[in-house]
XYZ file of C-alpha atoms in Angstrom:
88
model
C 0.000 0.000 0.000
C 1.293 3.395 -0.980
C 1.702 6.040 1.677
C -0.650 8.245 -0.362
C -3.570 6.005 0.444
C -2.543 5.663 4.067
C -3.203 9.191 5.400
C 0.180 10.588 4.329
C 1.205 13.689 6.231
C 4.339 15.437 5.028
C 5.107 18.450 7.143
C 4.289 21.868 5.732
C 7.321 24.141 5.806
C 7.256 26.595 8.663
C 7.190 30.337 8.176
C 10.482 30.592 10.061
C 12.173 27.893 7.937
C 13.868 28.354 4.614
C 10.745 27.421 2.648
C 7.607 29.503 2.274
C 4.671 28.794 4.579
C 2.623 27.619 1.583
C 5.005 24.743 0.905
C 5.319 21.016 1.500
C 8.678 19.467 2.394
C 9.379 15.754 2.218
C 12.204 13.307 1.647
C 12.184 11.298 -1.568
C 13.870 7.909 -1.484
C 15.461 6.669 -4.695
C 16.676 9.971 -6.123
C 20.340 9.607 -7.039
C 21.056 11.903 -9.988
C 19.951 14.816 -12.112
C 17.623 12.586 -14.136
C 15.797 11.662 -10.914
C 15.461 15.328 -9.997
C 14.057 16.146 -13.444
C 11.561 13.265 -13.228
C 10.275 14.383 -9.830
C 10.100 18.079 -10.704
C 8.343 17.274 -14.011
C 5.758 15.187 -12.150
C 5.127 18.072 -9.749
C 4.747 20.520 -12.654
C 2.355 18.145 -14.437
C 0.207 17.218 -11.413
C 0.262 20.508 -9.469
C 0.103 23.404 -11.953
C 1.456 26.580 -10.409
C 3.491 24.780 -7.750
C 7.275 25.128 -7.848
C 9.480 22.171 -6.930
C 12.982 22.466 -5.537
C 15.178 19.438 -4.810
C 18.256 19.127 -2.623
C 19.790 15.950 -4.014
C 22.372 15.703 -1.211
C 19.642 15.372 1.420
C 17.033 13.915 -0.976
C 14.657 16.653 0.145
C 11.847 17.972 -2.030
C 10.270 21.348 -1.300
C 7.128 22.229 -3.221
C 6.083 25.874 -2.881
C 2.653 27.104 -3.811
C 0.721 24.259 -2.191
C -0.003 22.775 1.210
C -1.536 19.589 -0.248
C 0.964 16.976 0.943
C -1.107 14.106 -0.439
C -1.056 15.555 -3.965
C 2.708 16.090 -3.720
C 3.217 12.509 -2.530
C 1.061 11.166 -5.356
C 3.091 13.108 -7.913
C 6.318 11.679 -6.466
C 4.887 8.151 -6.666
C 3.761 8.755 -10.261
C 7.381 9.603 -11.087
C 8.478 6.237 -9.655
C 9.955 7.378 -6.344
C 9.047 6.889 -2.691
C 7.928 9.882 -0.625
C 8.895 9.775 3.038
C 7.521 12.041 5.738
C 10.032 14.781 6.526
C 11.164 15.444 10.046
């Protein structure tokens, strides 16, 4: 069972953090290279129009600004073939 269908709760970025308050931050397992980053960011762009994805490949952290819908972000990550993991 995918975490998306199991009440997935990535943490929204805090206003005092580096991300905007209207953002979702989560770890993405399986990302290892630039191709992985492009696949994940393309899935976010396709599934969440208007949202902006930023990836830190060193920490495998995805920040999606312009949304607080963690489930939609997780589903987009899964559609790209990667595993979203709750941040924190």
